[in-house]
């Protein structure tokens, strides 16, 4: 294959990479909470009931902002059901996923877990069936000093000091007709504005995420965002966007080109924010919170989404393969390339439900998508650089022309990190990396994920079929790097500069 030349320049900086783009998402959905992070009867349970094996795997992912408790679940959730002595918490018929929710895990357990894991907690209030006042009370429960009603409840539940939750989402996917309490944009905007005002009156230090379009395919796409931002923009710091992608047609080359449409979605949402800012002659710039993203398409039928009134049913337990891992890397490349506008992003989700980690009784499996995330997160500090990419490409069926090599780069403190995805199904890709005006002095580390074919995956029987490995096909010549990427691979490289 013809060589790809990646030219970088330290002055062509996009913006510092916000560590919160390496966030995650935990929803009361299937076996994400119960049998996922929390399972007091597991041999792996710690003294608080958290699964140590799962937490150890998650720790390697060094996630930052962790969104909870949903998702669709949030739109029917009443947070007071999940606090206080466990034996008096109600058992609820949960409607988003048609499951039984015993409320054994709630706000205080999530905060404990966040502290253990060094996560920044990010709570989604219920603007589907909940009220603005209920949202405001949750802020008091979490953030006010003891001495008033809800803060005293927290103290009585064992936490005298406030939980200090700074990031709050104003509902979930309220533009989706499937959402409990779904309403048109103007009605959501009024609800969210009422909640936002009460929440910020309770704690002016919090940051709010307004629900933006959760998919590009609804007829309300963009119009929803304009309406919502015009109405509540003054109260919110971020607007959310979601994206799930899949290889429904069994066309790997096309699937790997989906990054074009992720870039486009980000740029369109940013355009909506800029449009509203200009129209309102406002000084306030809204940033993007990509608070759900992943590959999800094999388990979308009701067989996988309806819990049939079971507790912890097996729902949306997607099993990921190599091409999915490359697409996950593509999402991360896109977030890094848009570091000036994407400030928060949450991989949906973290365990069992569309997740990198999978449990089966006391066993645990790491899916393919686990590895690129860990490779990127180890190299997340610094400023995103614009890359000039010159090399071969192809016209994809659905997403237009793409370079064969998808890439991003971060310039850190004396280090350059480069991320490369080779989308070729068959060919080794030679890549030349040149950082203008600086010398690449040494290869500090290089890792790769690749495999025999796009569908290769990990199973409990062959758990290490696809995983990251030390990558040796990198050389320095005259202070520039020469890389030979195998077909269907993602590499993460760190150079001393
Ligand atoms: O992550 C699974 C679901 O996808 C979430 O609950 C919802 O917000 C989205 O539709």
Short mmCIF file of C-alpha atoms and ligand atoms in Angstrom, two decimals:
data_model
loop_
_atom_site.label_atom_id
_atom_site.label_comp_id
_atom_site.label_asym_id
_atom_site.label_seq_id
_atom_site.Cartn_x
_atom_site.Cartn_y
_atom_site.Cartn_z
CA UNK A 1 0.00 0.00 0.00
CA UNK A 2 1.10 3.55 -0.70
CA UNK A 3 2.54 5.40 2.30
CA UNK A 4 0.47 7.68 4.52
CA UNK A 5 2.25 10.83 5.63
CA UNK A 6 1.05 12.42 8.88
CA UNK A 7 2.39 15.90 9.39
CA UNK A 8 2.00 17.56 12.78
CA UNK A 9 3.11 20.95 14.03
CA UNK A 10 3.25 21.93 17.72
CA UNK A 11 1.67 25.30 16.88
CA UNK A 12 -1.30 23.73 15.14
CA UNK A 13 -3.03 22.97 18.38
CA UNK A 14 -6.75 22.29 18.57
CA UNK A 15 -7.22 22.54 22.35
CA UNK A 16 -6.16 20.73 25.52
CA UNK A 17 -7.81 17.31 25.70
CA UNK A 18 -10.39 17.37 28.47
CA UNK A 19 -9.80 14.23 30.55
CA UNK A 20 -13.56 13.93 30.92
CA UNK A 21 -13.83 12.64 27.34
CA UNK A 22 -12.68 9.35 28.85
CA UNK A 23 -15.85 8.94 30.88
CA UNK A 24 -18.21 6.02 31.34
CA UNK A 25 -21.84 5.30 31.99
CA UNK A 26 -23.53 3.00 34.49
CA UNK A 27 -27.26 2.45 34.20
CA UNK A 28 -29.72 0.31 36.13
CA UNK A 29 -30.13 -1.88 33.07
CA UNK A 30 -29.96 -5.66 32.90
CA UNK A 31 -26.86 -6.84 34.77
CA UNK A 32 -24.90 -3.59 34.71
CA UNK A 33 -25.33 -2.73 38.38
CA UNK A 34 -26.40 -6.07 39.90
CA UNK A 35 -23.97 -8.86 38.87
CA UNK A 36 -21.88 -6.10 37.28
CA UNK A 37 -20.28 -3.63 39.68
CA UNK A 38 -22.33 -4.74 42.69
CA UNK A 39 -22.80 -8.35 43.79
CA UNK A 40 -22.57 -8.95 47.52
CA UNK A 41 -22.89 -12.75 47.09
CA UNK A 42 -19.97 -13.04 44.65
CA UNK A 43 -16.70 -14.56 45.82
CA UNK A 44 -15.18 -11.33 44.48
CA UNK A 45 -17.31 -9.00 46.62
CA UNK A 46 -15.52 -6.55 48.88
CA UNK A 47 -16.87 -5.53 52.28
CA UNK A 48 -19.32 -3.16 50.56
CA UNK A 49 -20.57 -5.63 47.99
CA UNK A 50 -18.64 -4.27 44.99
CA UNK A 51 -17.02 -6.82 42.67
CA UNK A 52 -13.27 -6.48 43.07
CA UNK A 53 -12.48 -8.25 39.79
CA UNK A 54 -14.71 -5.86 37.83
CA UNK A 55 -13.36 -2.83 39.65
CA UNK A 56 -9.78 -3.91 38.97
CA UNK A 57 -10.54 -4.11 35.25
CA UNK A 58 -12.32 -0.76 35.36
CA UNK A 59 -9.42 0.82 37.21
CA UNK A 60 -7.21 0.18 34.18
CA UNK A 61 -9.71 2.19 32.11
CA UNK A 62 -9.09 5.24 34.36
CA UNK A 63 -12.52 6.61 33.61
CA UNK A 64 -13.19 10.20 34.58
CA UNK A 65 -16.82 11.41 34.47
CA UNK A 66 -19.16 8.54 35.33
CA UNK A 67 -22.81 9.02 34.38
CA UNK A 68 -25.52 7.37 36.50
CA UNK A 69 -28.32 6.07 36.96
CA UNK A 70 -29.42 6.19 33.30
CA UNK A 71 -30.21 6.34 30.49
CA UNK A 72 -33.81 5.48 29.89
CA UNK A 73 -33.97 4.22 33.47
CA UNK A 74 -33.46 7.76 34.77
CA UNK A 75 -36.75 8.93 33.29
CA UNK A 76 -38.77 6.75 35.67
CA UNK A 77 -36.42 6.85 38.65
CA UNK A 78 -37.26 8.46 41.96
CA UNK A 79 -33.97 8.89 43.75
CA UNK A 80 -35.50 8.68 47.23
CA UNK A 81 -36.33 5.02 46.51
CA UNK A 82 -32.59 4.32 46.48
CA UNK A 83 -31.48 5.76 49.82
CA UNK A 84 -31.72 4.78 53.48
CA UNK A 85 -31.66 1.32 55.07
CA UNK A 86 -31.67 -1.32 52.34
CA UNK A 87 -34.41 -3.40 53.93
CA UNK A 88 -36.87 -0.52 53.73
CA UNK A 89 -36.15 0.47 50.14
CA UNK A 90 -39.06 -0.33 47.79
CA UNK A 91 -39.02 -3.03 45.14
CA UNK A 92 -40.18 -1.30 41.95
CA UNK A 93 -41.60 -2.40 38.61
CA UNK A 94 -39.24 -0.55 36.34
CA UNK A 95 -40.77 0.40 32.99
CA UNK A 96 -37.90 1.57 30.77
CA UNK A 97 -36.46 -1.95 30.63
CA UNK A 98 -39.51 -3.77 32.05
CA UNK A 99 -37.46 -5.13 34.94
CA UNK A 100 -37.62 -5.44 38.71
CA UNK A 101 -35.56 -2.85 40.58
CA UNK A 102 -34.92 -3.62 44.27
CA UNK A 103 -33.06 -0.34 44.88
CA UNK A 104 -30.24 -2.07 46.76
CA UNK A 105 -27.84 0.23 44.96
CA UNK A 106 -28.61 3.96 44.92
CA UNK A 107 -27.05 7.39 45.31
CA UNK A 108 -24.86 6.66 48.33
CA UNK A 109 -23.55 3.39 46.90
CA UNK A 110 -22.77 5.13 43.61
CA UNK A 111 -20.90 7.91 45.37
CA UNK A 112 -18.93 5.36 47.43
CA UNK A 113 -18.02 3.55 44.25
CA UNK A 114 -17.04 6.81 42.56
CA UNK A 115 -14.72 7.66 45.44
CA UNK A 116 -13.15 4.20 45.32
CA UNK A 117 -12.61 4.51 41.59
CA UNK A 118 -11.64 8.17 41.46
CA UNK A 119 -14.57 8.91 39.13
CA UNK A 120 -16.26 12.30 38.83
CA UNK A 121 -19.92 11.47 39.51
CA UNK A 122 -22.40 12.75 36.94
CA UNK A 123 -26.06 12.34 37.85
CA UNK A 124 -29.03 12.35 35.49
CA UNK A 125 -32.20 13.78 37.00
CA UNK A 126 -35.61 12.44 36.09
CA UNK A 127 -37.33 14.91 33.78
CA UNK A 128 -39.60 12.23 32.32
CA UNK A 129 -41.88 11.34 35.23
CA UNK A 130 -40.12 13.40 37.89
CA UNK A 131 -40.61 17.01 38.85
CA UNK A 132 -38.21 19.97 38.86
CA UNK A 133 -38.56 20.03 42.64
CA UNK A 134 -37.51 16.39 42.95
CA UNK A 135 -34.41 17.24 40.91
CA UNK A 136 -33.64 20.18 43.16
CA UNK A 137 -34.06 18.05 46.27
CA UNK A 138 -31.52 15.58 44.92
CA UNK A 139 -29.01 18.42 44.56
CA UNK A 140 -29.63 19.38 48.19
CA UNK A 141 -29.26 15.73 49.27
CA UNK A 142 -25.91 15.49 47.49
CA UNK A 143 -24.37 18.91 47.84
CA UNK A 144 -25.70 20.98 50.76
CA UNK A 145 -24.09 21.01 54.17
CA UNK A 146 -26.06 19.16 56.84
CA UNK A 147 -28.68 21.27 58.59
CA UNK A 148 -31.63 21.18 56.17
CA UNK A 149 -34.13 18.46 55.31
CA UNK A 150 -32.51 16.56 52.42
CA UNK A 151 -28.93 17.21 53.49
CA UNK A 152 -29.85 15.82 56.89
CA UNK A 153 -31.19 12.69 55.22
CA UNK A 154 -27.77 12.20 53.66
CA UNK A 155 -26.08 12.74 57.01
CA UNK A 156 -28.47 10.23 58.60
CA UNK A 157 -27.51 7.77 55.85
CA UNK A 158 -23.88 7.99 56.87
CA UNK A 159 -22.38 10.90 54.92
CA UNK A 160 -22.17 14.04 57.00
CA UNK A 161 -19.95 15.67 54.39
CA UNK A 162 -21.63 16.61 51.11
CA UNK A 163 -21.07 14.32 48.16
CA UNK A 164 -20.14 17.35 46.03
CA UNK A 165 -21.66 16.26 42.71
CA UNK A 166 -20.76 18.95 40.19
CA UNK A 167 -22.10 17.51 36.92
CA UNK A 168 -25.84 17.00 36.36
CA UNK A 169 -27.79 15.99 33.26
CA UNK A 170 -31.20 17.55 32.76
CA UNK A 171 -32.98 14.32 31.86
CA UNK A 172 -32.16 11.70 29.27
CA UNK A 173 -33.00 11.48 25.55
CA UNK A 174 -36.15 13.51 26.02
CA UNK A 175 -36.49 13.90 22.23
CA UNK A 176 -36.97 10.12 21.85
CA UNK A 177 -40.59 8.91 21.58
CA UNK A 178 -39.52 5.79 23.55
CA UNK A 179 -38.56 7.90 26.55
CA UNK A 180 -40.82 7.76 29.61
CA UNK A 181 -42.41 11.21 29.73
CA UNK A 182 -41.22 12.21 26.24
CA UNK A 183 -42.55 15.64 25.21
CA UNK A 184 -41.94 18.07 22.33
CA UNK A 185 -38.89 20.32 22.52
CA UNK A 186 -40.61 23.41 23.88
CA UNK A 187 -42.25 21.45 26.71
CA UNK A 188 -38.98 19.75 27.63
CA UNK A 189 -37.26 23.13 27.55
CA UNK A 190 -39.75 24.58 30.04
CA UNK A 191 -39.41 21.57 32.34
CA UNK A 192 -35.64 21.64 32.12
CA UNK A 193 -35.48 25.38 32.67
CA UNK A 194 -37.59 25.10 35.82
CA UNK A 195 -35.41 22.27 37.11
CA UNK A 196 -32.18 24.04 36.17
CA UNK A 197 -33.12 27.20 38.01
CA UNK A 198 -34.07 25.34 41.17
CA UNK A 199 -30.96 23.17 40.97
CA UNK A 200 -28.62 26.13 40.50
CA UNK A 201 -30.40 28.10 43.22
CA UNK A 202 -29.61 25.17 45.51
CA UNK A 203 -25.98 24.90 44.40
CA UNK A 204 -24.69 27.62 42.05
CA UNK A 205 -21.46 25.65 41.59
CA UNK A 206 -22.98 22.82 39.56
CA UNK A 207 -22.69 22.36 35.79
CA UNK A 208 -25.68 21.28 33.74
CA UNK A 209 -26.09 19.26 30.56
CA UNK A 210 -29.22 19.92 28.50
CA UNK A 211 -30.66 17.05 26.45
CA UNK A 212 -29.73 17.55 22.83
CA UNK A 213 -30.72 15.30 19.95
CA UNK A 214 -29.98 11.73 20.92
CA UNK A 215 -29.78 10.50 17.34
CA UNK A 216 -29.36 12.05 13.94
CA UNK A 217 -32.31 10.06 12.58
CA UNK A 218 -35.28 11.66 14.35
CA UNK A 219 -37.20 14.28 12.35
CA UNK A 220 -36.58 16.77 15.16
CA UNK A 221 -32.76 16.59 14.72
CA UNK A 222 -31.21 20.05 15.13
CA UNK A 223 -34.56 21.81 15.46
CA UNK A 224 -34.85 20.23 18.91
CA UNK A 225 -31.40 21.55 19.80
CA UNK A 226 -32.12 25.05 18.57
CA UNK A 227 -35.36 25.23 20.58
CA UNK A 228 -33.85 23.80 23.74
CA UNK A 229 -30.72 25.95 23.65
CA UNK A 230 -32.63 29.13 22.92
CA UNK A 231 -34.80 28.47 25.91
CA UNK A 232 -32.48 27.07 28.56
CA UNK A 233 -29.08 27.87 27.17
CA UNK A 234 -28.48 30.42 29.88
CA UNK A 235 -28.73 27.70 32.54
CA UNK A 236 -26.83 24.88 30.85
CA UNK A 237 -23.11 24.62 30.18
CA UNK A 238 -23.30 21.65 27.82
CA UNK A 239 -25.65 20.02 25.35
CA UNK A 240 -25.71 16.25 25.07
CA UNK A 241 -25.47 14.04 22.02
CA UNK A 242 -25.61 10.27 21.74
CA UNK A 243 -24.51 7.84 19.06
CA UNK A 244 -24.73 4.09 18.64
CA UNK A 245 -23.36 2.57 15.45
CA UNK A 246 -23.37 -0.89 13.92
CA UNK A 247 -22.37 -3.05 10.98
CA UNK A 248 -25.91 -4.05 10.05
CA UNK A 249 -24.95 -4.76 6.43
CA UNK A 250 -21.93 -6.90 7.20
CA UNK A 251 -19.70 -4.46 5.30
CA UNK A 252 -16.56 -3.91 7.36
CA UNK A 253 -14.99 -1.26 5.12
CA UNK A 254 -18.17 0.76 5.28
CA UNK A 255 -18.54 0.30 9.03
CA UNK A 256 -14.99 1.49 9.65
CA UNK A 257 -15.76 4.66 7.69
CA UNK A 258 -18.48 5.63 10.20
CA UNK A 259 -16.00 8.07 11.78
CA UNK A 260 -16.93 10.55 9.02
CA UNK A 261 -20.45 10.68 10.33
CA UNK A 262 -19.29 10.98 13.95
CA UNK A 263 -17.18 13.99 12.95
CA UNK A 264 -20.18 15.38 11.10
CA UNK A 265 -22.53 14.89 14.05
CA UNK A 266 -20.14 16.74 16.35
CA UNK A 267 -19.71 19.57 13.87
CA UNK A 268 -23.46 19.87 13.33
CA UNK A 269 -24.17 20.04 17.05
CA UNK A 270 -21.45 22.62 17.48
CA UNK A 271 -23.00 24.57 14.59
CA UNK A 272 -26.37 24.53 16.39
CA UNK A 273 -24.69 25.89 19.53
CA UNK A 274 -22.92 28.60 17.56
CA UNK A 275 -26.11 29.50 15.70
CA UNK A 276 -28.05 29.99 18.94
CA UNK A 277 -25.17 31.89 20.52
CA UNK A 278 -25.08 34.26 17.56
CA UNK A 279 -28.85 34.64 17.38
CA UNK A 280 -29.05 35.53 21.08
CA UNK A 281 -25.94 37.72 20.84
CA UNK A 282 -24.78 35.74 23.84
CA UNK A 283 -21.28 35.56 25.26
CA UNK A 284 -21.93 32.02 26.46
CA UNK A 285 -20.48 29.23 24.34
CA UNK A 286 -22.02 25.81 24.85
CA UNK A 287 -19.80 22.78 24.68
CA UNK A 288 -20.65 19.21 23.79
CA UNK A 289 -21.22 16.35 26.18
CA UNK A 290 -21.21 13.10 24.16
CA UNK A 291 -22.71 11.25 27.09
CA UNK A 292 -23.57 7.97 25.34
CA UNK A 293 -21.54 6.39 22.56
CA UNK A 294 -20.60 2.90 21.46
CA UNK A 295 -21.24 0.11 18.99
CA UNK A 296 -24.69 -1.38 19.56
CA UNK A 297 -26.76 -3.19 16.94
CA UNK A 298 -26.88 -6.94 17.59
CA UNK A 299 -29.04 -6.74 20.68
CA UNK A 300 -31.65 -4.12 19.94
CA UNK A 301 -34.73 -6.35 19.51
CA UNK A 302 -37.26 -6.76 22.33
CA UNK A 303 -35.76 -10.14 23.19
CA UNK A 304 -32.74 -8.13 24.42
CA UNK A 305 -34.44 -5.00 25.71
CA UNK A 306 -37.47 -6.29 27.59
CA UNK A 307 -36.64 -7.64 31.03
CA UNK A 308 -40.00 -9.42 31.40
CA UNK A 309 -40.30 -8.37 35.01
CA UNK A 310 -37.10 -10.11 36.05
CA UNK A 311 -34.45 -8.86 38.44
CA UNK A 312 -31.09 -8.37 36.67
CA UNK A 313 -32.12 -9.95 33.35
CA UNK A 314 -29.59 -10.47 30.55
CA UNK A 315 -30.22 -7.33 28.47
CA UNK A 316 -28.24 -5.85 25.55
CA UNK A 317 -25.19 -8.02 26.26
CA UNK A 318 -23.38 -7.22 23.05
CA UNK A 319 -20.24 -9.31 22.38
CA UNK A 320 -17.64 -7.22 20.62
CA UNK A 321 -15.22 -8.16 17.85
CA UNK A 322 -12.12 -6.66 16.29
CA UNK A 323 -13.92 -4.28 13.92
CA UNK A 324 -15.91 -2.92 16.89
CA UNK A 325 -12.63 -2.20 18.70
CA UNK A 326 -11.44 -0.21 15.68
CA UNK A 327 -14.68 1.77 15.63
CA UNK A 328 -14.32 2.53 19.34
CA UNK A 329 -10.84 3.85 18.56
CA UNK A 330 -12.43 5.88 15.76
CA UNK A 331 -14.85 7.52 18.22
CA UNK A 332 -11.92 8.44 20.47
CA UNK A 333 -9.96 9.84 17.51
CA UNK A 334 -12.95 11.97 16.61
CA UNK A 335 -13.29 13.31 20.19
CA UNK A 336 -9.57 14.17 20.26
CA UNK A 337 -9.79 15.86 16.85
CA UNK A 338 -12.67 17.95 18.26
CA UNK A 339 -11.05 18.69 21.62
CA UNK A 340 -12.08 22.33 21.22
CA UNK A 341 -15.80 21.46 21.44
CA UNK A 342 -16.19 17.97 22.99
CA UNK A 343 -15.51 18.35 26.69
CA UNK A 344 -17.20 15.25 28.14
CA UNK A 345 -17.89 11.83 26.62
CA UNK A 346 -19.15 8.66 28.24
CA UNK A 347 -18.62 5.19 26.86
CA UNK A 348 -21.99 3.45 27.13
CA UNK A 349 -21.68 1.39 29.17
CA UNK A 350 -19.12 -0.15 31.54
CA UNK A 351 -20.17 -3.69 32.46
CA UNK A 352 -22.46 -6.36 30.95
CA UNK A 353 -24.84 -4.05 29.04
CA UNK A 354 -23.10 -2.94 25.79
CA UNK A 355 -19.88 -2.99 27.73
CA UNK A 356 -16.18 -3.80 27.54
CA UNK A 357 -16.45 -6.00 30.63
CA UNK A 358 -18.67 -9.08 30.91
CA UNK A 359 -19.38 -11.26 33.92
CA UNK A 360 -20.63 -14.84 34.02
CA UNK A 361 -21.24 -15.92 37.59
CA UNK A 362 -17.84 -15.39 39.21
CA UNK A 363 -15.95 -15.26 35.92
CA UNK A 364 -15.11 -12.10 34.00
CA UNK A 365 -14.26 -11.47 30.36
CA UNK A 366 -12.74 -8.43 28.68
CA UNK A 367 -14.19 -7.73 25.26
CA UNK A 368 -12.14 -6.34 22.36
CA UNK A 369 -13.29 -2.75 22.90
CA UNK A 370 -11.67 -2.71 26.35
CA UNK A 371 -8.16 -2.59 24.89
CA UNK A 372 -8.17 0.51 22.67
CA UNK A 373 -9.83 2.49 25.46
CA UNK A 374 -7.03 1.55 27.87
CA UNK A 375 -4.36 2.28 25.25
CA UNK A 376 -5.77 5.78 24.66
CA UNK A 377 -6.41 6.60 28.30
CA UNK A 378 -2.74 5.93 29.16
CA UNK A 379 -1.84 8.70 26.74
CA UNK A 380 -4.61 11.19 27.33
CA UNK A 381 -2.72 14.19 28.72
CA UNK A 382 -1.85 17.11 26.52
CA UNK A 383 -3.04 19.25 23.66
CA UNK A 384 -4.73 17.78 20.60
CA UNK A 385 -2.84 18.57 17.40
CA UNK A 386 -4.27 19.00 13.94
CA UNK A 387 -2.92 16.30 11.67
CA UNK A 388 -2.38 16.76 7.96
CA UNK A 389 -2.96 13.31 6.54
CA UNK A 390 -1.85 12.51 3.00
CA UNK A 391 -2.25 8.99 1.78
CA UNK A 392 -4.53 6.38 0.28
CA UNK A 393 -8.24 6.20 1.00
CA UNK A 394 -11.46 4.80 -0.33
CA UNK A 395 -15.04 5.79 -1.07
CA UNK A 396 -17.28 4.08 1.46
CA UNK A 397 -20.82 3.04 0.63
CA UNK A 398 -22.54 5.15 3.29
CA UNK A 399 -20.15 7.76 4.62
CA UNK A 400 -18.21 9.17 1.68
CA UNK A 401 -14.45 9.17 1.19
CA UNK A 402 -12.14 8.28 4.08
CA UNK A 403 -8.39 8.02 4.51
CA UNK A 404 -7.34 4.41 5.01
CA UNK A 405 -5.57 5.61 8.16
CA UNK A 406 -7.76 7.27 10.78
CA UNK A 407 -5.67 9.21 13.27
CA UNK A 408 -5.35 11.67 16.12
CA UNK A 409 -2.43 13.12 18.06
CA UNK A 410 -1.80 14.63 21.49
CA UNK A 411 1.27 16.66 22.41
CA UNK A 412 2.00 16.24 26.10
CA UNK A 413 4.79 17.32 28.39
CA UNK A 414 7.84 16.20 26.41
CA UNK A 415 5.82 13.46 24.74
CA UNK A 416 3.93 13.02 21.51
CA UNK A 417 1.11 10.46 21.42
CA UNK A 418 -0.16 9.28 18.05
CA UNK A 419 -3.17 7.02 17.51
CA UNK A 420 -3.59 5.19 14.21
CA UNK A 421 -6.31 2.92 12.87
CA UNK A 422 -5.59 0.95 9.70
CA UNK A 423 -8.96 0.39 8.02
CA UNK A 424 -7.55 -1.81 5.29
CA UNK A 425 -8.94 -5.33 5.42
CA UNK A 426 -5.96 -6.85 3.70
CA UNK A 427 -2.92 -4.59 3.48
CA UNK A 428 -0.08 -3.51 5.71
CA UNK A 429 -0.07 0.29 5.86
CA UNK A 430 3.25 2.16 5.96
CA UNK A 431 2.85 5.41 7.92
CA UNK A 432 5.38 8.19 8.24
CA UNK A 433 4.99 10.65 11.16
CA UNK A 434 6.69 14.01 11.10
CA UNK A 435 6.45 16.55 13.92
CA UNK A 436 7.65 19.74 12.21
CA UNK A 437 10.23 21.70 14.15
CA UNK A 438 10.70 19.05 16.83
CA UNK A 439 12.66 15.83 16.93
CA UNK A 440 11.18 12.50 17.83
CA UNK A 441 14.02 11.39 20.10
CA UNK A 442 12.91 8.01 21.34
CA UNK A 443 10.03 5.55 21.14
CA UNK A 444 8.75 5.38 24.70
CA UNK A 445 6.00 2.85 24.17
CA UNK A 446 3.88 1.36 21.43
CA UNK A 447 0.86 -0.92 21.65
CA UNK A 448 -1.38 -2.49 19.08
CA UNK A 449 -4.69 -4.35 18.84
CA UNK A 450 -5.16 -6.52 15.79
CA UNK A 451 -6.36 -10.00 14.86
CA UNK A 452 -6.98 -12.61 12.21
CA UNK A 453 -10.21 -11.12 10.89
CA UNK A 454 -12.72 -8.38 11.55
CA UNK A 455 -15.11 -10.73 13.34
CA UNK A 456 -12.52 -12.21 15.72
CA UNK A 457 -13.62 -11.79 19.31
CA UNK A 458 -12.94 -12.93 22.86
CA UNK A 459 -14.93 -15.66 24.58
CA UNK A 460 -14.77 -17.16 28.05
CA UNK A 461 -13.00 -20.09 26.39
CA UNK A 462 -10.53 -17.91 24.41
CA UNK A 463 -10.37 -14.72 26.50
CA UNK A 464 -7.15 -13.31 25.03
CA UNK A 465 -7.88 -13.85 21.36
CA UNK A 466 -7.94 -10.08 20.79
CA UNK A 467 -6.00 -7.92 23.22
CA UNK A 468 -3.35 -5.22 23.20
CA UNK A 469 0.24 -6.19 22.60
CA UNK A 470 3.58 -4.49 22.49
CA UNK A 471 4.04 -3.13 18.98
CA UNK A 472 7.52 -3.36 17.50
CA UNK A 473 7.05 -2.21 13.91
CA UNK A 474 7.95 1.38 14.71
CA UNK A 475 11.32 2.91 13.89
CA UNK A 476 12.85 6.33 14.16
CA UNK A 477 14.80 7.63 11.19
CA UNK A 478 16.15 11.18 11.08
CA UNK A 479 13.86 12.10 13.99
CA UNK A 480 10.76 10.96 12.16
CA UNK A 481 8.77 7.82 12.74
CA UNK A 482 8.14 5.02 10.30
CA UNK A 483 5.37 2.62 11.22
CA UNK A 484 4.05 -0.49 9.51
CA UNK A 485 0.52 -1.17 10.59
CA UNK A 486 -0.99 -4.60 9.98
CA UNK A 487 -4.42 -4.67 8.34
CA UNK A 488 -7.38 -4.12 10.69
CA UNK A 489 -5.38 -2.68 13.55
CA UNK A 490 -5.26 0.19 16.00
CA UNK A 491 -1.95 1.40 17.40
CA UNK A 492 -1.10 3.87 20.15
CA UNK A 493 2.42 5.27 20.08
CA UNK A 494 4.32 7.50 22.49
CA UNK A 495 7.50 9.31 21.50
CA UNK A 496 9.87 11.42 23.60
CA UNK A 497 10.22 14.81 21.93
O1 LIG B 1 -27.38 2.80 26.82
C1 LIG B 1 -28.56 2.14 26.55
C2 LIG B 1 -29.69 3.11 26.28
O2 LIG B 1 -29.48 3.77 25.07
C3 LIG B 1 -29.88 4.24 27.27
O3 LIG B 1 -30.62 3.85 28.36
C4 LIG B 1 -30.61 5.26 26.47
O4 LIG B 1 -30.35 6.56 26.91
C5 LIG B 1 -30.17 5.00 25.05
O5 LIG B 1 -31.22 4.93 24.18
#
